[in-house]
Amino acid sequence: MVLLAVPMVIFITLIFIWPVARFLMLSVDNSDLSNGLARTTMALDGWQAGDGVPGEPAFQALVADLAQAQRDGRDGVLAQLINQRLVGSRYLVIKTANDAALGKIAGPSVKDALLAKYPGWSNPALWAVIAANAAPYTDYYLLASLDLERDGNGAIVRIGEDRAIFLQALARTVWISFVVTLICAVIAIPLAQAIASAPPVLSKVLFAMVLFPLWTSLLIRTVIWIIVLQRNGPVNAALTTFGIVSEPLDLVYTRFSLYIAMVQVLLPMMVLSVASVMRRVPDIYMRAARSLGAPWITAWRRVQLPLIMPGILSGAAIVFVFALGYYITPALVGGPTDQMISSNIAFFTNQSLNWGMAAALSVQLLLILLVGGLLLFTARALLGRRSDA
Amino acid sequence: MNAARLRLVLMYGYSALLLAFMLAPLLVIVPMSLTSGNTLSFPTPGWSSRWYAELLDDPRWLSSFWNSLVIASVVTLISCVLGIPAAIGLAWGKFPGKRLIYALVAAPLVMPVVIVGVASFSFFASLGLVGNRLSIILIHSAMAVPVMLTTVMASLAGFERSLVRASASLGAGPVRTLFKVILPLIMPGVAAGSIIAFIISFDEIVVASFLSTADQRTLPRMIFSGVRESISPAIAAVAVLLIFLSGILLALAGWLQLRSERLRRKVRT
C-alpha cells in the first residue's frame, strides 16, 4: 500500500519541496562573496575597520581575486553584492576588476598603484564590507528584511530611516490581512446562517452561488474590480446618476479597492467554513435559551456564537493565511502605498535579481504565516476542548 | 410581522445583498464586453460583438489559449496518475509516516504562490528550463496533485472495501480490480478532482508569469499583460468567456456529486 504513494511523494519532494527549500536557503547563502574574495578575506584576517586602510598583502590578494572574478565572468555579481552593502561601489569594483585582469595594476607596491588609480579603495568601510563576508553564510539579508544591519564592529543596529522599508511593508501586510479577515468574518455569518438553516433546495442554490466566484479565476475577479470601479465604470455611473457625487471618484488603485477586491475573493472560503460548522449545530440550543427567557440577541451571543466559533476561527485562519501571501490582487488593484511583502519578493526577483533579499523576505512571510495560522488553530483547538467539557 | 419573521426576512435580504456583491461584478461585465466602443465604459455607447471577433482574429489570444489548454490537460493527466494511487494507498494502507506525507502534501496548498513562482524560477533557471512549457507543467502538477488526492480520498471514504475482496476472490488480479471495480466506483471523485486540477492550472497566473516567455504565454499571462496597459474590451470578452467556462465546470462538478451520492446509495442496498 505504501508503495502506491511513493511516486507522488517523490514528485512533490523533487518538484516542489526541493526548489522551495533551495530558494529559501539563498537567504543565508554567501558563497558568491566568500568564494569570490577568499584570498582577500584571508589576508584581512585579524584586520579591523579601526586599523585604517589595510596593508600590501590585502591589496595583492584583492587584485588577484578581482582579476580571477573578471576572467570567470563573476565580477558583475561581486560588484552588485558589494554595492548592496555599500551603495556606490559597483563602478569602482568593476573598473578595478577590469584593470586587474589586464594586469594594469602593478608596480613595486600594488597598494600604491591601486590607490593612485582608484582612491576609493582608501575607504576602510569598503574593506570592512569585504572582511565581514569571509563566511559562506550570512545573516545580512535576514537582518535587512527587518531593517537591521551590522555596523563596523559587528553589532546589530537599525538602518537609517531613509532606507527602512521592510518593517513598514511587514506591518502593512499583517494589517491588511487582519482587516480583510475581520470584515470577512463579520459579514459572512448571516449568509452562512441562511445557507445552514434554509430549506434543502434553497440551501443548495445559495451554496452554489457562494461557490461560483470561487471557481472563477482570481485574476479575472481582480480584473473585473478594476473595470467595475474605474472612472467610467458602473459604480461611478450609478453614483453620478443618482446624484450622490457630481464627479466620478478615483476608486481603483486605492486601499479601498484593495479591501473590496480581497474581501470578495476570500469571502466564499469564510462562508463555507462557517456554514459547515453551523450545519452541525442543532437549533435546539437557541430554542432552549429563548424558552428560558433570553432575548434573541443575548441567546445568539451567549449560545449560538460560541458554538459556531470553531468555524469562524478556521475560516479566519484560511482567509488570513491566503491574504498574507496575496500578490496579484494588491499588484493590480492596490496603489503604490498598498503593496505587501509578496510584491517586494517579486520586485527583488524581477527588477534587481537580488535573490538573497527575495529569499529573506520569503522566510519572513512564511514565518508570519506560520505564526498566524498556529495562533488561530490553537485558539480553535482550545475552544474545542472547552466545548467538549 | 413578528420578530422571528422579521429576522428571517432580514437574514435573506442581507444574504441577497451580499451575494449580489459577490456575483454582480461577474455579471455586469457581460453587457460591458458587448460594447461597440474602443474603451470599456458603462453604460455602453452601443452594442456589438466586435471584441469577441477580435479574440478570434488575434493569433496571440488563440495561441495563449491553446498553450493553457495543453498545459492544463497534461497537468490533469499527471495529477490523476500520481494522485489516484496515492489516495488509495493512504486511504487503505496502515504504515508509519502517514502524517509526514500529509504535511508534505499540504505544503503546496498553503505556500504563497509568489514564493512558489520565485523559487521555481530560480530552480528552473539553474536547469535552463525557463520559458519551457515543461517547467510550468511540473510546478502546476505539484500544486494540483494535493487537491486530486484529497478529492479522491473523500470519495474513497464511503467505499465498501468488501467489493475489492469479492473481486479478488472471483479471480481478478489487482490491475483488473482497479479498472473494473475501484475506478468506476470512485469515478465521480476522480472527475471532480480532475476538473479542479484543470482549473488550478488553467487559471494560474503567478508561476506562469515567472516561468513563461513572451512567445510561450498562457491565457492568464496574456490577460495580465493586457491589464497593465489600459484595459481593452477584449479583456472583458475573455473574462466573460472564462466565467462562462467556470460556470459550466461548476455545474458539471455538482452533477457528478449528485451522481456519486446516488451511486453510493445503490451500492449500499
XYZ file of C-alpha atoms in Angstrom:
658
model
C 0.000 0.000 0.000
C 2.724 2.461 0.928
C 4.292 1.897 -2.479
C 1.251 3.451 -4.151
C 2.015 6.796 -2.511
C 5.733 6.731 -3.272
C 5.619 8.258 -6.802
C 3.581 11.205 -5.560
C 5.848 11.745 -2.559
C 8.951 11.676 -4.738
C 7.360 14.013 -7.274
C 6.301 16.629 -4.731
C 9.645 16.437 -2.940
C 11.666 16.885 -6.118
C 9.473 19.381 -7.950
C 8.129 21.398 -5.063
C 9.845 20.950 -1.704
C 13.396 20.890 -3.064
C 13.150 24.060 -5.224
C 11.445 25.976 -2.419
C 13.939 24.802 0.226
C 16.842 25.551 -2.096
C 15.482 29.024 -2.716
C 14.878 29.739 0.981
C 18.490 28.728 1.696
C 19.595 31.607 -0.527
C 18.545 33.902 2.327
C 21.655 32.872 4.268
C 23.873 31.923 1.331
C 27.014 33.979 0.971
C 29.116 31.688 -1.202
C 29.390 34.163 -4.090
C 31.173 36.686 -1.883
C 33.107 34.305 0.349
C 34.415 32.257 -2.600
C 34.970 35.213 -4.904
C 37.012 37.116 -2.328
C 38.537 34.144 -0.490
C 42.148 35.354 -0.770
C 41.290 38.893 0.300
C 39.304 37.837 3.335
C 42.152 35.528 4.332
C 44.613 38.412 4.064
C 42.261 40.582 6.102
C 42.116 38.037 8.933
C 42.674 39.929 12.150
C 42.243 43.334 10.490
C 39.594 45.691 11.870
C 37.920 48.765 10.442
C 39.564 50.836 13.178
C 43.024 49.905 11.864
C 42.549 52.082 8.780
C 43.498 51.049 5.246
C 44.976 47.514 5.293
C 48.481 46.712 4.199
C 50.099 45.490 0.986
C 49.152 41.741 1.287
C 45.437 42.575 1.341
C 45.803 44.713 -1.776
C 47.702 41.985 -3.601
C 45.037 39.438 -2.651
C 42.254 41.780 -3.730
C 43.764 42.389 -7.151
C 44.272 38.635 -7.590
C 40.673 37.871 -6.537
C 39.139 40.530 -8.753
C 41.255 39.523 -11.748
C 40.102 35.937 -11.260
C 36.459 37.016 -10.921
C 36.681 39.056 -14.106
C 38.094 36.106 -16.032
C 35.323 33.843 -14.668
C 32.689 36.394 -15.605
C 31.654 36.800 -11.965
C 32.872 40.367 -11.406
C 29.388 41.768 -12.084
C 27.879 39.603 -9.346
C 30.624 40.587 -6.885
C 30.221 44.262 -7.705
C 26.470 44.027 -7.222
C 26.766 42.220 -3.888
C 29.326 44.708 -2.556
C 27.230 47.573 -3.864
C 24.200 46.288 -1.926
C 26.214 46.576 1.253
C 27.998 49.841 0.439
C 25.999 51.835 -2.084
C 28.078 53.479 -4.789
C 30.887 50.933 -5.027
C 29.687 48.949 -8.042
C 31.581 51.021 -10.603
C 34.749 51.014 -8.527
C 34.753 47.214 -8.208
C 34.051 46.592 -11.897
C 36.707 49.037 -13.113
C 39.256 47.625 -10.701
C 38.428 44.066 -11.791
C 38.869 45.018 -15.463
C 42.239 46.638 -14.864
C 43.334 43.804 -12.590
C 42.510 41.212 -15.244
C 44.511 43.184 -17.821
C 47.463 43.372 -15.421
C 47.329 47.162 -15.347
C 47.653 47.375 -11.594
C 51.252 46.503 -10.975
C 54.345 48.005 -9.523
C 56.692 47.585 -6.597
C 53.696 48.240 -4.357
C 50.263 47.065 -5.547
C 48.726 49.144 -2.784
C 50.280 52.372 -4.073
C 49.412 51.529 -7.668
C 45.774 50.780 -6.895
C 45.268 53.756 -4.607
C 46.835 56.056 -7.192
C 44.378 54.873 -9.816
C 41.293 54.270 -7.645
C 41.442 56.315 -4.429
C 38.067 54.812 -3.497
C 39.968 51.854 -2.010
C 41.287 54.086 0.775
C 37.855 53.850 2.404
C 38.098 51.456 5.399
C 34.318 50.922 5.261
C 34.713 49.184 1.900
C 37.385 46.885 3.338
C 35.153 46.251 6.328
C 32.426 45.022 3.965
C 34.873 42.567 2.405
C 36.256 41.423 5.753
C 32.738 40.814 7.088
C 31.974 38.360 4.272
C 34.559 35.666 4.903
C 31.987 33.048 5.962
C 29.903 31.070 3.449
C 26.760 32.005 5.375
C 25.460 35.449 6.217
C 22.696 36.970 8.285
C 22.861 40.108 6.174
C 19.617 39.514 4.232
C 17.584 38.281 7.193
C 18.667 41.310 9.224
C 17.957 43.601 6.279
C 14.448 42.166 5.978
C 13.872 43.554 9.498
C 15.517 46.903 8.663
C 18.623 45.919 10.663
C 22.286 45.743 9.736
C 25.650 45.148 11.339
C 27.837 48.188 11.969
C 31.605 48.206 11.566
C 32.067 46.404 14.876
C 29.586 43.630 14.089
C 26.881 44.933 16.407
C 23.297 44.817 15.147
C 21.856 48.295 14.625
C 18.819 49.812 12.920
C 19.455 51.105 9.433
C 18.801 54.726 8.503
C 15.189 55.880 8.319
C 15.531 56.712 4.633
C 16.348 53.099 3.713
C 13.973 51.400 6.157
C 11.087 49.967 4.126
C 10.657 46.355 5.152
C 9.179 46.645 8.650
C 6.621 49.037 7.234
C 5.708 46.557 4.489
C 5.530 43.774 7.085
C 3.188 45.785 9.308
C 1.086 46.759 6.304
C 0.809 43.132 5.149
C -0.345 41.942 8.568
C -2.738 44.879 8.963
C -4.373 44.471 5.531
C -4.763 40.715 6.087
C -6.197 41.317 9.550
C -8.750 43.847 8.311
C -9.781 41.602 5.419
C -10.165 38.622 7.784
C -12.226 40.661 10.231
C -14.540 42.030 7.527
C -14.994 38.547 6.057
C -15.791 37.015 9.455
C -18.383 39.638 10.344
C -20.223 39.837 7.040
C -20.147 36.086 6.358
C -22.107 34.958 9.427
C -25.696 35.871 8.384
C -25.172 34.395 4.901
C -23.731 31.218 6.404
C -26.739 31.072 8.719
C -29.050 31.376 5.719
C -27.255 28.507 3.973
C -27.354 26.343 7.097
C -30.985 26.949 8.013
C -32.686 27.356 4.609
C -34.859 24.570 3.180
C -32.734 21.999 1.288
C -33.267 23.261 -2.270
C -32.749 26.923 -1.425
C -29.732 25.950 0.665
C -28.183 24.177 -2.342
C -28.852 27.177 -4.579
C -27.278 29.591 -2.088
C -24.348 27.218 -1.674
C -23.775 27.109 -5.435
C -23.964 30.899 -5.615
C -21.242 31.206 -2.967
C -19.180 28.547 -4.696
C -19.418 30.156 -8.125
C -16.990 33.057 -7.544
C -14.566 30.578 -6.005
C -14.500 28.700 -9.311
C -13.782 31.835 -11.287
C -10.140 32.659 -11.661
C -8.593 35.013 -9.137
C -7.092 37.088 -11.926
C -10.456 37.518 -13.652
C -12.165 38.573 -10.441
C -9.409 41.089 -9.752
C -9.506 42.498 -13.277
C -13.276 42.815 -13.071
C -12.985 45.023 -9.997
C -10.715 47.385 -11.923
C -13.327 47.559 -14.691
C -16.241 47.972 -12.285
C -14.595 50.631 -10.115
C -12.849 52.643 -12.834
C -13.857 56.260 -13.522
C -16.276 55.387 -16.340
C -17.357 52.095 -14.807
C -20.782 51.071 -13.490
C -20.211 52.091 -9.862
C -19.250 55.630 -10.774
C -22.081 55.715 -13.325
C -24.567 54.785 -10.608
C -23.116 57.273 -8.123
C -23.294 60.179 -10.586
C -26.728 59.209 -11.971
C -28.262 59.228 -8.519
C -26.531 62.498 -7.786
C -24.551 61.148 -4.844
C -21.360 62.603 -6.300
C -21.027 65.144 -9.090
C -17.646 63.983 -10.377
C -16.594 60.330 -10.853
C -14.433 59.150 -7.965
C -11.000 57.590 -8.208
C -11.884 54.261 -6.640
C -9.312 51.929 -8.194
C -5.675 51.743 -7.107
C -6.585 52.683 -3.531
C -6.667 50.854 -0.226
C -10.465 50.879 -0.552
C -10.462 48.950 -3.834
C -7.874 46.556 -2.444
C -10.110 45.730 0.546
C -13.187 45.367 -1.695
C -11.428 43.013 -4.106
C -9.716 40.933 -1.411
C -12.928 40.554 0.604
C -14.868 39.462 -2.482
C -12.156 36.994 -3.427
C -11.759 35.468 0.048
C -15.316 35.694 1.379
C -16.523 32.339 -0.083
C -13.943 30.435 1.982
C -15.168 32.088 5.185
C -18.828 31.481 4.332
C -18.221 27.824 3.511
C -16.172 27.269 6.653
C -18.761 28.869 8.964
C -21.704 27.202 7.208
C -20.159 23.745 7.520
C -19.947 24.150 11.313
C -23.399 25.735 11.573
C -24.972 22.760 9.827
C -23.817 20.563 12.673
C -25.192 22.873 15.373
C -28.840 21.913 16.007
C -31.173 24.835 16.677
C -32.477 23.278 19.897
C -29.817 25.168 21.874
C -31.070 28.509 20.635
C -34.655 27.481 21.283
C -33.775 26.295 24.780
C -32.094 29.616 25.557
C -35.088 31.549 24.188
C -37.605 29.459 26.120
C -35.627 30.130 29.273
C -36.301 33.808 28.678
C -33.166 35.104 26.997
C -33.772 37.854 24.448
C -32.825 36.751 20.916
C -29.651 38.807 20.769
C -28.421 37.518 24.145
C -29.233 33.934 23.200
C -27.383 34.348 19.931
C -24.342 35.935 21.548
C -24.111 33.552 24.531
C -25.236 30.292 22.884
C -25.024 30.304 19.092
C -21.830 32.356 18.674
C -19.640 30.157 20.950
C -20.978 27.071 19.173
C -20.042 28.342 15.698
C -16.759 29.902 16.858
C -14.644 26.945 15.644
C -15.980 27.520 12.128
C -15.251 31.230 12.295
C -11.719 30.590 13.560
C -10.833 28.018 10.934
C -12.334 30.282 8.272
C -10.278 33.142 9.686
C -7.143 31.002 9.595
C -7.710 30.175 5.919
C -8.553 33.750 4.925
C -5.672 35.249 6.934
C -3.085 32.823 5.586
C -4.236 33.346 1.990
C -4.424 37.121 2.408
C -0.867 37.330 3.773
C 0.537 35.783 0.618
C -1.601 37.690 -1.882
C 0.342 39.062 -4.771
C -1.835 39.512 -7.860
C -4.679 41.438 -6.239
C -2.559 44.080 -4.440
C -0.375 44.399 -7.523
C -3.358 45.099 -9.787
C -5.946 46.991 -7.717
C -3.825 48.436 -4.915
C -1.998 51.734 -5.091
C 1.768 52.111 -4.739
C 1.398 52.503 -0.962
C -0.697 49.331 -0.618
C 1.941 46.817 -1.675
C 2.556 43.823 0.533
C 5.582 41.615 1.275
C 4.865 39.429 -1.736
C 5.270 42.335 -4.125
C 8.682 43.075 -2.575
C 9.644 39.432 -3.133
C 8.661 39.724 -6.788
C 10.439 43.069 -7.062
C 13.770 41.748 -5.789
C 13.495 38.844 -8.220
C 12.324 40.656 -11.344
C 13.904 44.080 -11.058
C 17.147 43.702 -9.153
C 17.880 39.950 -9.239
C 18.686 40.142 -5.533
C 17.987 36.505 -4.676
C 19.205 36.824 -1.103
C 16.755 39.601 -0.311
C 13.858 37.860 -2.098
C 14.598 34.681 -0.126
C 14.909 36.502 3.208
C 11.550 38.203 2.659
C 10.054 34.819 1.747
C 11.353 33.389 5.022
C 9.785 36.346 6.808
C 6.453 35.831 5.029
C 6.440 32.104 5.805
C 7.210 32.783 9.466
C 4.314 35.211 9.970
C 2.080 32.841 8.023
C 3.098 30.033 10.350
C 2.588 32.153 13.468
C -0.782 33.469 12.279
C -2.036 30.033 11.286
C -0.777 28.433 14.512
C -2.406 31.107 16.698
C -5.792 30.700 15.062
C -5.674 26.905 15.049
C -4.540 26.819 18.690
C -7.433 29.095 19.583
C -9.727 26.712 17.752
C -8.301 23.663 19.498
C -8.638 25.301 22.933
C -12.199 26.228 22.132
C -12.944 22.681 21.016
C -11.659 21.311 24.321
C -13.782 23.770 26.297
C -16.986 22.855 24.472
C -16.246 19.152 24.894
C -16.001 19.546 28.650
C -44.955 40.823 11.418
C -43.457 39.228 14.499
C -39.815 39.475 15.487
C -38.856 35.983 14.311
C -40.307 36.625 10.871
C -38.574 39.972 10.656
C -35.250 38.323 11.490
C -35.831 35.766 8.733
C -36.616 38.494 6.193
C -33.547 40.438 7.309
C -31.356 37.335 7.022
C -32.464 36.521 3.477
C -32.477 40.174 2.431
C -28.940 40.585 3.725
C -27.841 37.331 2.069
C -29.257 38.519 -1.249
C -27.317 41.796 -0.942
C -24.078 40.035 -0.064
C -24.484 37.543 -2.906
C -25.136 40.483 -5.208
C -21.805 41.970 -4.074
C -20.100 38.658 -4.818
C -21.809 37.932 -8.141
C -22.840 41.264 -9.676
C -19.327 42.187 -10.857
C -19.191 38.860 -12.709
C -22.495 39.653 -14.429
C -22.114 43.366 -15.151
C -19.071 42.560 -17.239
C -21.281 40.729 -19.780
C -23.053 43.817 -21.196
C -19.833 45.827 -20.888
C -17.952 43.358 -23.086
C -20.586 43.732 -25.829
C -19.642 47.360 -26.389
C -19.137 48.897 -29.778
C -16.750 51.494 -28.352
C -12.992 51.362 -28.184
C -12.784 51.505 -24.404
C -14.715 49.889 -21.592
C -17.394 52.109 -20.160
C -20.762 51.860 -18.513
C -23.352 52.468 -19.832
C -22.099 51.206 -23.183
C -22.335 53.575 -26.167
C -23.705 50.839 -28.417
C -23.834 47.093 -28.881
C -21.559 44.908 -30.952
C -19.766 41.603 -30.786
C -16.636 43.019 -32.410
C -14.442 42.333 -29.374
C -15.324 38.652 -29.468
C -14.431 38.609 -33.154
C -11.187 40.342 -32.261
C -10.290 37.450 -29.955
C -10.629 35.014 -32.846
C -8.630 37.246 -35.198
C -5.693 37.941 -32.909
C -3.332 34.939 -33.115
C -1.851 35.815 -29.699
C -5.156 35.127 -27.936
C -5.630 31.849 -29.748
C -2.101 30.630 -29.191
C -2.170 31.540 -25.497
C -5.496 29.754 -25.123
C -4.044 26.701 -26.866
C -0.982 26.866 -24.628
C -3.088 26.947 -21.478
C -5.281 24.138 -22.720
C -2.300 21.863 -23.417
C -0.616 22.677 -20.108
C -3.789 22.194 -18.056
C -4.615 18.895 -19.808
C -1.187 17.421 -19.152
C -1.335 18.663 -15.550
C -4.694 16.926 -15.104
C -3.279 13.713 -16.502
C -0.200 13.826 -14.243
C -2.420 14.582 -11.226
C -4.526 11.504 -11.973
C -1.539 9.218 -12.478
C 0.140 10.348 -9.262
C -2.882 11.232 -7.139
C -5.226 8.268 -7.556
C -2.787 5.502 -6.499
C -1.533 7.677 -3.641
C -5.100 8.255 -2.458
C -5.798 4.523 -2.458
C -2.548 3.813 -0.615
C -3.180 6.482 2.003
C -6.853 5.665 2.488
C -6.438 1.920 2.867
C -2.862 1.377 3.949
C -1.580 1.358 7.505
C 2.018 2.483 7.722
C 4.140 4.848 9.785
C 4.900 8.295 8.399
C 1.390 8.983 7.104
C 1.325 12.295 8.945
C 4.578 13.254 7.302
C 3.081 12.559 3.887
C 0.036 14.672 4.716
C 2.312 17.519 5.810
C 4.297 17.173 2.596
C 1.140 17.249 0.512
C -0.245 20.247 2.412
C 2.825 22.346 1.593
C 1.771 23.240 -1.973
C -1.684 24.168 -0.689
C -0.542 26.755 1.852
C 2.644 28.073 0.262
C 2.130 31.637 -1.041
C 2.232 31.426 -4.838
C 4.714 34.247 -5.153
C 7.261 32.148 -3.240
C 6.464 29.153 -5.446
C 6.884 31.352 -8.517
C 10.215 32.858 -7.471
C 11.585 29.549 -6.151
C 10.651 27.658 -9.311
C 12.082 30.468 -11.431
C 15.392 30.167 -9.587
C 15.271 26.357 -9.803
C 14.426 26.053 -13.495
C 16.790 28.881 -14.429
C 19.609 26.779 -12.972
C 18.414 23.891 -15.184
C 17.980 26.148 -18.225
C 14.269 25.315 -18.453
C 12.699 28.761 -18.057
C 10.415 29.591 -20.966
C 9.724 25.907 -21.449
C 6.212 24.512 -21.101
C 7.592 21.549 -19.151
C 8.611 23.753 -16.214
C 5.103 25.203 -15.891
C 3.531 21.754 -16.237
C 5.701 20.305 -13.465
C 5.028 23.090 -10.961
C 1.307 23.196 -11.745
C 1.163 19.432 -11.258
C 2.759 19.759 -7.827
C 0.075 22.348 -6.980
C -2.786 20.216 -8.354
C -1.865 16.742 -7.049
C -2.766 17.546 -3.403
C -6.260 18.610 -4.447
C -6.700 15.491 -6.544
C -5.506 13.422 -3.589
C -7.991 14.928 -1.117
C -10.918 14.691 -3.552
C -10.255 11.047 -4.363
C -9.656 10.198 -0.698
C -13.031 11.749 0.146
C -14.749 9.531 -2.416
C -12.878 6.519 -1.041
C -14.217 7.227 2.446
C -17.600 5.724 1.588
C -16.129 2.847 -0.380
C -17.210 -0.668 0.517
C -13.890 -2.493 0.726
C -15.506 -5.918 0.706
C -16.041 -5.302 -3.031
C -12.274 -5.468 -3.540
C -12.080 -8.775 -1.661
C -15.061 -10.081 -3.624
C -13.362 -9.157 -6.856
C -10.135 -10.863 -5.745
C -11.955 -13.997 -4.607
C -13.591 -14.209 -8.039
C -10.110 -14.383 -9.547
C -9.458 -10.799 -10.690
C -5.882 -9.533 -10.375
C -5.138 -6.189 -8.713
C -4.960 -4.328 -12.050
C -8.271 -5.723 -13.187
C -9.845 -4.924 -9.814
C -8.550 -1.365 -10.085
C -10.026 -0.768 -13.536
C -13.230 -2.816 -13.226
C -14.223 -2.240 -9.589
C -12.417 0.604 -7.863
C -12.162 3.203 -10.622
C -15.805 3.005 -11.771
C -16.964 3.495 -8.186
C -14.681 6.452 -7.401
C -15.094 7.942 -10.892
C -17.190 10.924 -9.710
C -14.452 11.842 -7.222
C -11.769 11.418 -9.853
C -13.733 13.526 -12.316
C -14.336 16.285 -9.760
C -10.650 16.211 -8.813
C -9.698 16.383 -12.485
C -11.911 19.410 -13.043
C -10.331 21.218 -10.090
C -6.819 20.204 -11.160
C -7.573 21.511 -14.650
C -8.870 24.805 -13.275
C -5.889 25.241 -10.934
C -3.533 25.043 -13.874
C -5.725 26.842 -16.408
C -6.248 29.882 -14.141
C -2.803 30.041 -12.566
C -1.000 33.302 -13.229
C 1.874 33.865 -10.798
C 4.010 30.806 -11.550
C 3.157 31.120 -15.243
C 4.284 34.742 -15.310
C 7.637 33.863 -13.740
C 8.240 30.834 -15.941
C 6.799 31.772 -19.335
C 8.367 33.921 -22.006
C 6.619 36.199 -24.471
C 6.060 33.524 -27.112
C 5.013 30.837 -24.630
C 2.295 32.867 -22.936
C -0.552 31.182 -21.150
C -4.003 32.732 -21.277
C -3.850 34.278 -17.762
C -0.417 35.684 -18.590
C -1.883 37.238 -21.734
C -4.706 38.801 -19.695
C -2.249 40.014 -17.048
C -0.013 41.778 -19.540
C -3.095 43.359 -21.115
C -4.283 44.738 -17.778
C -1.113 46.622 -17.125
C -1.581 48.816 -20.178
C -5.132 50.116 -20.488
C -7.925 47.598 -20.242
C -9.282 46.794 -23.674
C -12.827 45.458 -24.100
C -11.183 42.328 -25.488
C -10.087 41.511 -21.920
C -13.676 41.860 -20.761
C -14.710 39.497 -23.547
C -12.151 36.908 -22.421
C -13.327 37.351 -18.849
C -16.925 36.649 -19.889
C -15.886 33.504 -21.752
C -13.846 32.279 -18.782
C -16.661 32.992 -16.317
C -18.966 31.033 -18.616
C -16.477 28.159 -18.697
C -16.192 28.027 -14.913
C -19.993 28.074 -14.678
C -20.147 25.001 -16.901
C -17.425 23.253 -14.918
C -19.131 24.034 -11.610
C -22.419 22.627 -12.924
C -20.565 19.547 -14.144
C -18.926 19.030 -10.753
C -22.274 19.465 -8.996
C -23.908 16.907 -11.272
C -21.042 14.474 -10.636
C -21.500 14.855 -6.906
C -25.224 14.125 -7.153
C -24.447 11.079 -9.262
C -21.887 9.761 -6.797
C -24.359 10.114 -3.935
C -26.925 8.145 -5.904
C -24.331 5.563 -6.900
C -23.230 5.088 -3.317
C -26.783 4.553 -2.176
C -27.225 1.935 -4.897
C -24.075 0.071 -3.825
C -25.159 0.042 -0.189
C -28.543 -1.525 -0.899
